mmCIF file of C-alpha atoms in Angstrom:
data_model
loop_
_atom_site.group_PDB
_atom_site.id
_atom_site.type_symbol
_atom_site.label_atom_id
_atom_site.label_comp_id
_atom_site.label_asym_id
_atom_site.label_seq_id
_atom_site.Cartn_x
_atom_site.Cartn_y
_atom_site.Cartn_z
ATOM 1 C CA MET Y 1 0.000 0.000 0.000
ATOM 2 C CA ILE Y 2 1.259 3.480 -0.843
ATOM 3 C CA PRO Y 3 1.091 5.845 2.168
ATOM 4 C CA LEU Y 4 -1.153 8.747 1.152
ATOM 5 C CA SER Y 5 -1.257 12.080 2.947
ATOM 6 C CA LYS Y 6 -4.509 14.039 2.920
ATOM 7 C CA PRO Y 7 -4.566 17.830 2.550
ATOM 8 C CA LYS Y 8 -5.322 19.483 5.857
ATOM 9 C CA LYS Y 9 -5.118 22.952 7.312
ATOM 10 C CA GLY Y 10 -2.707 22.784 10.217
ATOM 11 C CA ALA Y 11 -0.763 19.797 8.885
ATOM 12 C CA SER Y 12 1.919 20.732 11.409
ATOM 13 C CA GLY Y 13 -0.432 21.840 14.147
ATOM 14 C CA LYS Y 14 -1.506 25.290 15.249
ATOM 15 C CA THR Y 15 1.536 27.201 14.049
ATOM 16 C CA GLY Y 16 0.348 30.376 15.769
ATOM 17 C CA MET Y 17 2.126 28.847 18.781
ATOM 18 C CA TRP Y 18 5.460 29.701 17.138
ATOM 19 C CA ARG Y 19 4.766 33.406 17.401
ATOM 20 C CA THR Y 20 6.515 35.800 19.759
ATOM 21 C CA GLU Y 21 5.176 38.968 18.135
ATOM 22 C CA LYS Y 22 1.817 39.385 16.465
ATOM 23 C CA PRO Y 23 0.859 41.640 13.546
ATOM 24 C CA VAL Y 24 -1.958 44.041 14.338
ATOM 25 C CA LEU Y 25 -3.826 45.632 11.450
ATOM 26 C CA ASP Y 26 -5.071 49.194 11.639
ATOM 27 C CA LYS Y 27 -8.129 49.055 9.382
ATOM 28 C CA GLU Y 28 -8.367 52.841 9.210
ATOM 29 C CA ARG Y 29 -4.974 53.098 7.512
ATOM 30 C CA CYS Y 30 -5.387 49.972 5.348
ATOM 31 C CA THR Y 31 -6.119 50.701 1.680
ATOM 32 C CA ASN Y 32 -6.626 47.024 0.809
ATOM 33 C CA CYS Y 33 -3.652 47.029 -1.572
ATOM 34 C CA LEU Y 34 -3.245 43.287 -0.795
ATOM 35 C CA LEU Y 35 0.565 43.348 -0.528
ATOM 36 C CA CYS Y 36 0.418 41.644 2.884
ATOM 37 C CA TRP Y 37 -1.991 39.046 1.523
ATOM 38 C CA VAL Y 38 0.109 38.161 -1.506
ATOM 39 C CA PHE Y 39 3.400 38.033 0.417
ATOM 40 C CA CYS Y 40 2.242 36.112 3.524
ATOM 41 C CA PRO Y 41 4.274 32.870 3.584
ATOM 42 C CA GLU Y 42 1.671 31.235 5.789
ATOM 43 C CA SER Y 43 -1.553 31.939 3.831
ATOM 44 C CA ALA Y 44 -2.595 33.381 7.198
ATOM 45 C CA ILE Y 45 -3.918 36.646 5.781
ATOM 46 C CA TYR Y 46 -7.224 36.235 3.995
ATOM 47 C CA ARG Y 47 -9.421 38.521 1.959
ATOM 48 C CA THR Y 48 -12.896 39.440 3.099
ATOM 49 C CA GLU Y 49 -15.407 41.606 1.212
ATOM 50 C CA ASP Y 50 -13.466 44.844 1.462
ATOM 51 C CA LYS Y 51 -10.439 44.321 3.718
ATOM 52 C CA VAL Y 52 -7.998 41.657 4.853
ATOM 53 C CA GLU Y 53 -8.052 39.674 8.095
ATOM 54 C CA ILE Y 54 -5.256 37.881 9.946
ATOM 55 C CA ASP Y 55 -5.680 34.269 11.041
ATOM 56 C CA TYR Y 56 -3.935 34.235 14.417
ATOM 57 C CA GLU Y 57 -4.400 30.511 14.782
ATOM 58 C CA TYR Y 58 -1.726 29.937 12.141
ATOM 59 C CA CYS Y 59 0.192 33.238 11.764
ATOM 60 C CA LYS Y 60 3.810 32.497 12.736
ATOM 61 C CA GLY Y 61 4.555 36.159 13.393
ATOM 62 C CA CYS Y 62 7.352 36.524 10.832
ATOM 63 C CA GLY Y 63 6.526 40.191 10.282
ATOM 64 C CA VAL Y 64 6.807 40.160 6.481
ATOM 65 C CA CYS Y 65 3.369 41.849 6.288
ATOM 66 C CA ALA Y 66 4.394 44.646 8.664
ATOM 67 C CA ASN Y 67 7.678 45.124 6.813
ATOM 68 C CA GLU Y 68 6.012 45.340 3.401
ATOM 69 C CA CYS Y 69 2.910 47.392 4.236
ATOM 70 C CA ALA Y 70 3.412 50.649 2.326
ATOM 71 C CA ARG Y 71 0.951 52.513 4.571
ATOM 72 C CA GLY Y 72 2.420 51.328 7.870
ATOM 73 C CA ALA Y 73 -0.987 49.868 8.737
ATOM 74 C CA ILE Y 74 0.440 46.707 10.312
ATOM 75 C CA LYS Y 75 2.435 46.906 13.524
ATOM 76 C CA MET Y 76 4.146 44.063 15.318
ATOM 77 C CA GLU Y 77 3.210 43.798 18.994
ATOM 78 C CA GLU Y 78 4.627 41.521 21.626
ATOM 79 C CA GLU Y 79 2.365 38.595 22.512
ATOM 80 C CA MET D 1 -3.331 42.797 -14.305
ATOM 81 C CA LYS D 2 -4.065 43.891 -10.731
ATOM 82 C CA MET D 3 -3.346 42.271 -7.405
ATOM 83 C CA GLU D 4 -7.048 41.547 -6.762
ATOM 84 C CA ASP D 5 -7.186 39.441 -9.934
ATOM 85 C CA ILE D 6 -5.008 36.817 -8.252
ATOM 86 C CA PRO D 7 -7.473 34.139 -7.029
ATOM 87 C CA LYS D 8 -8.464 34.058 -3.375
ATOM 88 C CA GLU D 9 -8.415 30.293 -3.036
ATOM 89 C CA GLU D 10 -5.350 29.054 -1.167
ATOM 90 C CA LEU D 11 -3.758 25.832 -2.400
ATOM 91 C CA VAL D 12 -0.945 26.060 0.150
ATOM 92 C CA LEU D 13 -2.766 25.541 3.434
ATOM 93 C CA SER D 14 -1.967 27.405 6.652
ATOM 94 C CA GLY D 15 -0.244 25.544 9.448
ATOM 95 C CA HIS D 16 2.545 23.993 7.400
ATOM 96 C CA SER D 17 6.020 23.424 8.799
ATOM 97 C CA ALA D 18 8.106 25.847 6.715
ATOM 98 C CA CYS D 19 10.176 28.400 8.669
ATOM 99 C CA GLN D 20 8.851 31.819 9.600
ATOM 100 C CA GLY D 21 9.237 34.188 6.652
ATOM 101 C CA CYS D 22 9.923 31.339 4.229
ATOM 102 C CA PRO D 23 10.112 32.526 0.613
ATOM 103 C CA LEU D 24 9.205 29.227 -0.991
ATOM 104 C CA THR D 25 5.656 29.186 0.370
ATOM 105 C CA THR D 26 5.060 32.711 -0.926
ATOM 106 C CA ALA D 27 6.311 31.541 -4.325
ATOM 107 C CA MET D 28 4.311 28.311 -4.236
ATOM 108 C CA ARG D 29 1.088 30.122 -3.305
ATOM 109 C CA THR D 30 1.350 32.412 -6.331
ATOM 110 C CA VAL D 31 2.450 29.680 -8.752
ATOM 111 C CA LEU D 32 -0.357 27.296 -7.720
ATOM 112 C CA LYS D 33 -2.942 30.074 -7.923
ATOM 113 C CA ALA D 34 -1.846 30.724 -11.500
ATOM 114 C CA LEU D 35 -1.923 27.042 -12.439
ATOM 115 C CA GLY D 36 -5.189 26.245 -10.664
ATOM 116 C CA LYS D 37 -6.438 23.167 -8.890
ATOM 117 C CA ARG D 38 -6.146 20.825 -11.850
ATOM 118 C CA THR D 39 -2.411 20.444 -11.375
ATOM 119 C CA ILE D 40 -0.218 17.508 -10.409
ATOM 120 C CA MET D 41 3.071 18.312 -8.760
ATOM 121 C CA ALA D 42 6.323 16.427 -8.221
ATOM 122 C CA ILE D 43 8.621 17.504 -5.393
ATOM 123 C CA PRO D 44 12.042 15.997 -4.661
ATOM 124 C CA ALA D 45 13.966 16.215 -1.396
ATOM 125 C CA CYS D 46 14.021 19.923 -0.603
ATOM 126 C CA CYS D 47 12.513 22.418 1.850
ATOM 127 C CA SER D 48 9.128 22.006 0.106
ATOM 128 C CA ALA D 49 9.055 18.362 1.122
ATOM 129 C CA VAL D 50 8.419 19.387 4.730
ATOM 130 C CA ILE D 51 5.215 21.156 3.705
ATOM 131 C CA GLN D 52 3.467 18.160 2.213
ATOM 132 C CA GLY D 53 5.604 15.376 3.579
ATOM 133 C CA MET D 54 4.266 15.371 7.146
ATOM 134 C CA TYR D 55 2.359 12.083 6.848
ATOM 135 C CA PRO D 56 -0.605 11.622 7.354
ATOM 136 C CA ASN D 57 -1.248 15.273 6.488
ATOM 137 C CA SER D 58 -0.295 17.404 3.510
ATOM 138 C CA GLY D 59 -0.109 21.185 3.499
ATOM 139 C CA VAL D 60 -0.739 21.406 -0.226
ATOM 140 C CA ASN D 61 -4.264 21.027 -1.556
ATOM 141 C CA ILE D 62 -3.444 19.348 -4.888
ATOM 142 C CA PRO D 63 -2.225 15.845 -5.798
ATOM 143 C CA LEU D 64 1.529 15.552 -5.590
ATOM 144 C CA LEU D 65 4.321 13.066 -5.434
ATOM 145 C CA ASN D 66 7.419 13.012 -3.250
ATOM 146 C CA VAL D 67 10.172 11.783 -5.516
ATOM 147 C CA PRO D 68 13.895 10.989 -5.194
ATOM 148 C CA PHE D 69 16.205 13.989 -5.405
ATOM 149 C CA GLU D 70 17.375 13.598 -9.002
ATOM 150 C CA THR D 71 14.120 12.480 -10.606
ATOM 151 C CA THR D 72 11.754 15.497 -10.610
ATOM 152 C CA ALA D 73 11.785 16.025 -14.374
ATOM 153 C CA ALA D 74 11.766 12.280 -15.119
ATOM 154 C CA VAL D 75 8.679 11.823 -12.933
ATOM 155 C CA CYS D 76 6.988 14.815 -14.616
ATOM 156 C CA SER D 77 7.658 13.210 -18.020
ATOM 157 C CA GLY D 78 6.000 10.048 -16.721
ATOM 158 C CA ILE D 79 2.957 11.857 -15.332
ATOM 159 C CA GLU D 80 2.561 13.725 -18.592
ATOM 160 C CA ALA D 81 2.826 10.511 -20.621
ATOM 161 C CA GLY D 82 0.258 8.845 -18.361
ATOM 162 C CA LEU D 83 -2.177 11.729 -18.762
ATOM 163 C CA ALA D 84 -1.672 11.776 -22.545
ATOM 164 C CA THR D 85 -2.356 8.025 -22.744
ATOM 165 C CA GLN D 86 -5.634 8.542 -20.906
ATOM 166 C CA GLY D 87 -6.537 11.427 -23.193
ATOM 167 C CA ILE D 88 -6.496 13.991 -20.355
ATOM 168 C CA ASP D 89 -5.286 17.340 -21.629
ATOM 169 C CA ASP D 90 -6.549 19.847 -19.061
ATOM 170 C CA VAL D 91 -4.174 18.964 -16.219
ATOM 171 C CA ASN D 92 -0.963 20.910 -15.634
ATOM 172 C CA VAL D 93 2.140 19.015 -14.630
ATOM 173 C CA LEU D 94 4.479 20.914 -12.352
ATOM 174 C CA GLY D 95 7.989 19.963 -11.283
ATOM 175 C CA TRP D 96 8.971 21.964 -8.216
ATOM 176 C CA ALA D 97 12.544 21.777 -6.936
ATOM 177 C CA GLY D 98 15.126 23.864 -5.164
ATOM 178 C CA ASP D 99 18.398 24.967 -6.688
ATOM 179 C CA GLY D 100 20.210 21.910 -5.317
ATOM 180 C CA GLY D 101 17.673 19.652 -7.005
ATOM 181 C CA THR D 102 17.928 21.632 -10.228
ATOM 182 C CA TYR D 103 21.425 23.057 -10.722
ATOM 183 C CA ASP D 104 23.256 20.044 -9.316
ATOM 184 C CA ILE D 105 21.341 16.859 -8.595
ATOM 185 C CA GLY D 106 18.375 17.101 -10.968
ATOM 186 C CA ILE D 107 20.077 18.563 -14.032
ATOM 187 C CA GLN D 108 20.440 15.268 -15.901
ATOM 188 C CA ALA D 109 16.738 14.367 -15.697
ATOM 189 C CA LEU D 110 15.761 17.948 -16.496
ATOM 190 C CA SER D 111 18.074 18.113 -19.494
ATOM 191 C CA GLY D 112 16.696 14.824 -20.790
ATOM 192 C CA ALA D 113 13.077 15.889 -20.358
ATOM 193 C CA ALA D 114 13.741 19.241 -22.050
ATOM 194 C CA GLU D 115 15.463 17.516 -24.954
ATOM 195 C CA ARG D 116 12.452 15.225 -25.384
ATOM 196 C CA GLY D 117 10.174 18.246 -25.206
ATOM 197 C CA ALA D 118 8.065 16.772 -22.403
ATOM 198 C CA ASN D 119 5.011 18.933 -21.775
ATOM 199 C CA PHE D 120 5.376 20.283 -18.243
ATOM 200 C CA LEU D 121 6.383 23.321 -16.238
ATOM 201 C CA TYR D 122 9.540 23.100 -14.159
ATOM 202 C CA VAL D 123 9.913 25.650 -11.388
ATOM 203 C CA CYS D 124 13.194 26.079 -9.573
ATOM 204 C CA TYR D 125 12.907 28.145 -6.415
ATOM 205 C CA ASN D 126 16.428 29.323 -6.005
ATOM 206 C CA ASN D 127 17.629 29.979 -2.460
ATOM 207 C CA GLU D 128 21.225 29.725 -3.637
ATOM 208 C CA MET D 129 22.180 26.898 -1.266
ATOM 209 C CA TYR D 130 21.098 23.561 0.198
ATOM 210 C CA SER D 131 18.965 25.163 2.873
ATOM 211 C CA ASN D 132 17.011 22.106 3.928
ATOM 212 C CA THR D 133 20.079 20.134 4.960
ATOM 213 C CA GLY D 134 21.628 23.044 6.830
ATOM 214 C CA VAL D 135 23.116 25.547 4.367
ATOM 215 C CA GLN D 136 25.695 23.876 2.171
ATOM 216 C CA ARG D 137 27.003 25.448 -1.034
ATOM 217 C CA SER D 138 25.275 24.584 -4.296
ATOM 218 C CA GLY D 139 25.961 25.351 -7.952
ATOM 219 C CA ALA D 140 23.684 28.366 -7.483
ATOM 220 C CA THR D 141 25.573 29.908 -4.554
ATOM 221 C CA PRO D 142 27.086 33.220 -5.642
ATOM 222 C CA LYS D 143 30.798 33.899 -5.376
ATOM 223 C CA HIS D 144 32.019 35.159 -1.970
ATOM 224 C CA ALA D 145 28.899 33.933 -0.129
ATOM 225 C CA TRP D 146 29.332 32.153 3.179
ATOM 226 C CA THR D 147 27.809 28.696 3.625
ATOM 227 C CA THR D 148 28.698 25.949 6.115
ATOM 228 C CA THR D 149 30.923 24.400 3.424
ATOM 229 C CA THR D 150 32.454 27.681 2.241
ATOM 230 C CA TRP D 151 33.539 29.302 5.488
ATOM 231 C CA LYS D 152 35.656 31.941 3.826
ATOM 232 C CA GLY D 153 33.179 32.598 1.040
ATOM 233 C CA LYS D 154 32.613 30.546 -2.084
ATOM 234 C CA GLU D 155 35.488 30.846 -4.515
ATOM 235 C CA GLU D 156 33.656 29.966 -7.707
ATOM 236 C CA GLU D 157 31.047 31.808 -9.755
ATOM 237 C CA ARG D 158 27.549 30.330 -9.870
ATOM 238 C CA LYS D 159 26.185 28.444 -12.851
ATOM 239 C CA ASP D 160 23.973 30.231 -15.339
ATOM 240 C CA MET D 161 21.096 27.761 -15.223
ATOM 241 C CA PRO D 162 18.523 29.820 -17.179
ATOM 242 C CA SER D 163 21.012 30.015 -20.070
ATOM 243 C CA ILE D 164 21.559 26.238 -19.869
ATOM 244 C CA MET D 165 17.781 25.835 -20.267
ATOM 245 C CA VAL D 166 17.684 28.346 -23.131
ATOM 246 C CA ALA D 167 20.376 26.243 -24.832
ATOM 247 C CA HIS D 168 17.893 23.338 -24.870
ATOM 248 C CA ASN D 169 15.755 25.387 -27.285
ATOM 249 C CA ILE D 170 12.652 25.001 -25.136
ATOM 250 C CA PRO D 171 9.743 27.382 -25.848
ATOM 251 C CA TYR D 172 9.794 29.298 -22.567
ATOM 252 C CA VAL D 173 12.400 30.194 -19.958
ATOM 253 C CA ALA D 174 11.888 32.936 -17.388
ATOM 254 C CA THR D 175 13.319 34.287 -14.162
ATOM 255 C CA ALA D 176 11.105 35.737 -11.451
ATOM 256 C CA SER D 177 11.301 36.964 -7.883
ATOM 257 C CA ILE D 178 8.948 36.541 -4.937
ATOM 258 C CA SER D 179 9.030 40.330 -4.550
ATOM 259 C CA HIS D 180 7.257 40.746 -7.925
ATOM 260 C CA PRO D 181 4.152 38.539 -7.558
ATOM 261 C CA ILE D 182 2.185 39.909 -10.528
ATOM 262 C CA ASP D 183 5.166 39.352 -12.833
ATOM 263 C CA LEU D 184 5.468 35.804 -11.457
ATOM 264 C CA TYR D 185 1.734 35.144 -11.831
ATOM 265 C CA GLU D 186 1.757 36.358 -15.438
ATOM 266 C CA LYS D 187 4.804 34.247 -16.287
ATOM 267 C CA VAL D 188 3.209 31.097 -14.910
ATOM 268 C CA THR D 189 -0.036 31.887 -16.754
ATOM 269 C CA LYS D 190 1.922 32.316 -19.977
ATOM 270 C CA ALA D 191 3.902 29.106 -19.397
ATOM 271 C CA LYS D 192 0.631 27.252 -18.766
ATOM 272 C CA SER D 193 -0.613 28.183 -22.247
ATOM 273 C CA ILE D 194 2.523 26.927 -24.026
ATOM 274 C CA LYS D 195 3.033 23.288 -25.040
ATOM 275 C CA GLY D 196 6.447 21.783 -24.327
ATOM 276 C CA THR D 197 8.991 22.112 -21.543
ATOM 277 C CA LYS D 198 8.831 25.409 -19.670
ATOM 278 C CA TYR D 199 11.347 26.564 -17.080
ATOM 279 C CA ILE D 200 10.824 29.315 -14.503
ATOM 280 C CA GLU D 201 13.360 30.184 -11.852
ATOM 281 C CA ILE D 202 12.264 32.165 -8.803
ATOM 282 C CA LEU D 203 14.684 33.923 -6.469
ATOM 283 C CA ALA D 204 13.842 32.872 -2.914
ATOM 284 C CA PRO D 205 15.954 34.569 -0.216
ATOM 285 C CA CYS D 206 16.186 32.192 2.744
ATOM 286 C CA PRO D 207 16.286 33.973 6.166
ATOM 287 C CA PRO D 208 18.188 31.296 8.172
ATOM 288 C CA GLY D 209 20.520 30.456 5.280
ATOM 289 C CA TRP D 210 21.312 33.959 4.077
ATOM 290 C CA ARG D 211 21.231 35.154 7.657
ATOM 291 C CA PHE D 212 18.833 38.048 7.766
ATOM 292 C CA ASP D 213 15.784 38.761 9.890
ATOM 293 C CA TYR D 214 12.779 36.768 8.708
ATOM 294 C CA SER D 215 10.618 39.859 8.305
ATOM 295 C CA LYS D 216 12.957 41.005 5.509
ATOM 296 C CA THR D 217 12.436 38.149 3.030
ATOM 297 C CA ILE D 218 10.601 40.281 0.478
ATOM 298 C CA GLU D 219 12.835 43.314 1.078
ATOM 299 C CA VAL D 220 15.948 41.295 0.246
ATOM 300 C CA ALA D 221 14.308 39.846 -2.878
ATOM 301 C CA LYS D 222 13.290 43.328 -3.968
ATOM 302 C CA LEU D 223 16.806 44.680 -3.411
ATOM 303 C CA ALA D 224 18.223 41.850 -5.509
ATOM 304 C CA VAL D 225 16.180 43.161 -8.435
ATOM 305 C CA GLN D 226 16.840 46.845 -7.686
ATOM 306 C CA THR D 227 20.615 46.306 -7.575
ATOM 307 C CA ARG D 228 20.495 44.047 -10.674
ATOM 308 C CA ALA D 229 21.928 41.165 -8.645
ATOM 309 C CA TRP D 230 18.886 39.242 -9.919
ATOM 310 C CA ASN D 231 17.378 40.165 -13.270
ATOM 311 C CA LEU D 232 13.790 39.545 -14.295
ATOM 312 C CA TYR D 233 13.653 38.405 -17.912
ATOM 313 C CA GLU D 234 11.977 35.855 -20.124
ATOM 314 C CA VAL D 235 13.055 34.010 -23.236
ATOM 315 C CA GLU D 236 10.163 33.051 -25.482
ATOM 316 C CA ASN D 237 11.177 30.895 -28.449
ATOM 317 C CA GLY D 238 14.715 32.219 -28.179
ATOM 318 C CA LYS D 239 13.687 35.882 -27.957
ATOM 319 C CA TYR D 240 14.907 37.683 -24.836
ATOM 320 C CA ARG D 241 12.810 40.291 -23.070
ATOM 321 C CA ILE D 242 13.626 42.191 -19.885
ATOM 322 C CA ASN D 243 10.573 42.431 -17.598
ATOM 323 C CA ALA D 244 11.911 44.842 -14.989
ATOM 324 C CA THR D 245 14.099 47.531 -16.482
ATOM 325 C CA ILE D 246 16.153 49.033 -13.679
ATOM 326 C CA ARG D 247 17.289 52.432 -14.977
ATOM 327 C CA ARG D 248 19.088 53.603 -11.846
ATOM 328 C CA PRO D 249 20.330 50.518 -10.043
ATOM 329 C CA LYS D 250 21.191 50.756 -6.368
ATOM 330 C CA PRO D 251 24.786 49.888 -5.444
ATOM 331 C CA ILE D 252 25.342 46.182 -4.807
ATOM 332 C CA GLU D 253 26.342 46.907 -1.176
ATOM 333 C CA ASP D 254 22.709 47.767 -0.393
ATOM 334 C CA TYR D 255 21.822 44.172 -1.197
ATOM 335 C CA LEU D 256 24.895 42.552 0.351
ATOM 336 C CA LYS D 257 24.921 44.348 3.688
ATOM 337 C CA LEU D 258 21.461 43.055 4.643
ATOM 338 C CA GLN D 259 22.797 39.508 4.523
ATOM 339 C CA GLN D 260 25.175 38.121 7.118
ATOM 340 C CA ARG D 261 26.435 35.555 4.590
ATOM 341 C CA PHE D 262 28.309 38.406 2.896
ATOM 342 C CA LYS D 263 29.544 40.005 6.119
ATOM 343 C CA ASP D 264 33.184 39.202 5.351
ATOM 344 C CA ALA D 265 32.886 39.999 1.648
ATOM 345 C CA VAL D 266 31.490 43.518 2.212
ATOM 346 C CA LYS D 267 34.546 44.421 4.288
ATOM 347 C CA ASP D 268 36.762 43.750 1.269
ATOM 348 C CA THR D 269 36.395 46.618 -1.216
ATOM 349 C CA GLU D 270 38.065 44.557 -3.943
ATOM 350 C CA LYS D 271 35.417 41.822 -3.619
ATOM 351 C CA VAL D 272 32.591 44.350 -3.624
ATOM 352 C CA ARG D 273 34.048 45.989 -6.722
ATOM 353 C CA GLU D 274 34.279 42.597 -8.405
ATOM 354 C CA MET D 275 30.666 41.765 -7.567
ATOM 355 C CA GLN D 276 29.497 45.152 -8.827
ATOM 356 C CA ALA D 277 31.434 44.630 -12.073
ATOM 357 C CA ASN D 278 29.860 41.181 -12.516
ATOM 358 C CA VAL D 279 26.383 42.536 -12.000
ATOM 359 C CA ASP D 280 26.983 45.363 -14.490
ATOM 360 C CA ALA D 281 28.460 42.965 -17.047
ATOM 361 C CA ARG D 282 25.478 40.650 -16.647
ATOM 362 C CA TRP D 283 23.046 43.504 -17.345
ATOM 363 C CA GLN D 284 25.008 44.538 -20.436
ATOM 364 C CA TRP D 285 24.954 40.942 -21.619
ATOM 365 C CA LEU D 286 21.199 40.818 -21.106
ATOM 366 C CA GLU D 287 20.628 44.027 -23.068
ATOM 367 C CA LYS D 288 22.826 42.654 -25.836
ATOM 368 C CA MET D 289 20.799 39.422 -25.916
ATOM 369 C CA VAL D 290 17.572 41.415 -26.240
ATOM 370 C CA GLU D 291 19.124 43.351 -29.118
ATOM 371 C CA ILE D 292 20.470 40.273 -30.934
ATOM 372 C CA THR D 293 17.374 38.095 -30.633
ATOM 373 C CA ASN D 294 14.655 40.634 -31.465
#
């Protein structure tokens, strides 16, 4: 029998546990340019109707989103 | 094309085991969105293997195969032949390997598949070293870069893999960077529409390997393009085209000093001068190729 893996969110568990700093989005400043969404290595930023949301269950807190946000709308805060 | 035109559906699922700030997952997300769900992927031993190789779960929501290190392109040829035999022509076949699995270990299978004109897309995400096994030098490591096997900086120049693929006379070869997602998305979409072997190489700066803070992955990739250390171009049926024309390039130091792997090299003005000269010569070569082939 060939061992088959099945696709699953959280294949390596709740990776939000890895985080020491969390990104916090200021929705007032956000222009929905989607840079954070497209660059997120974790697929942990998702698009809603008009803005983006962060999935803290899986966000590893790398800070790429905060570093790339052109409007400075994402700040990293200690957990 | 605009950013919002990139599909929302994620084929790389959250909660995978790649490092924080990993460039390969950013690249894989964009590439798989461009190819769509009807794609079969082959992945050899590389950092990507930890994303879908955590049996019994996979972090990638498409069918894929874990294959031996040197066989990515051979397996893709097989998948493609199997699909053709069954009369299935709406499934994309994707070979996805790192630079170790492409420049060094997988080059024989890739060369063979390209020569046979097998119909698949091969993507090399280039982190310029064997990151998964703990940062050893590869054929893609640039000169003067530190790795655990080149303590005093690599002494040799890197291979020019895109040119090796162009020399196979395949219909499409392109370079991309994770910092330019729309360019990457468009290249994959174009490659998808072409029959034959297609090769795309994506620069993927690795935070633990290149030794920079993991929030700076995209910044480093962007600087590589802005300093011309990494050029974005495509070769369609032998015709070269530059996709990001950098009129006023930043000095190479801007790119080097962000990375601890060059910390010794940047102290040596002679080495920096040499690297700057190489980068300039490469750009001139590229402009010449555009001129000659168009």
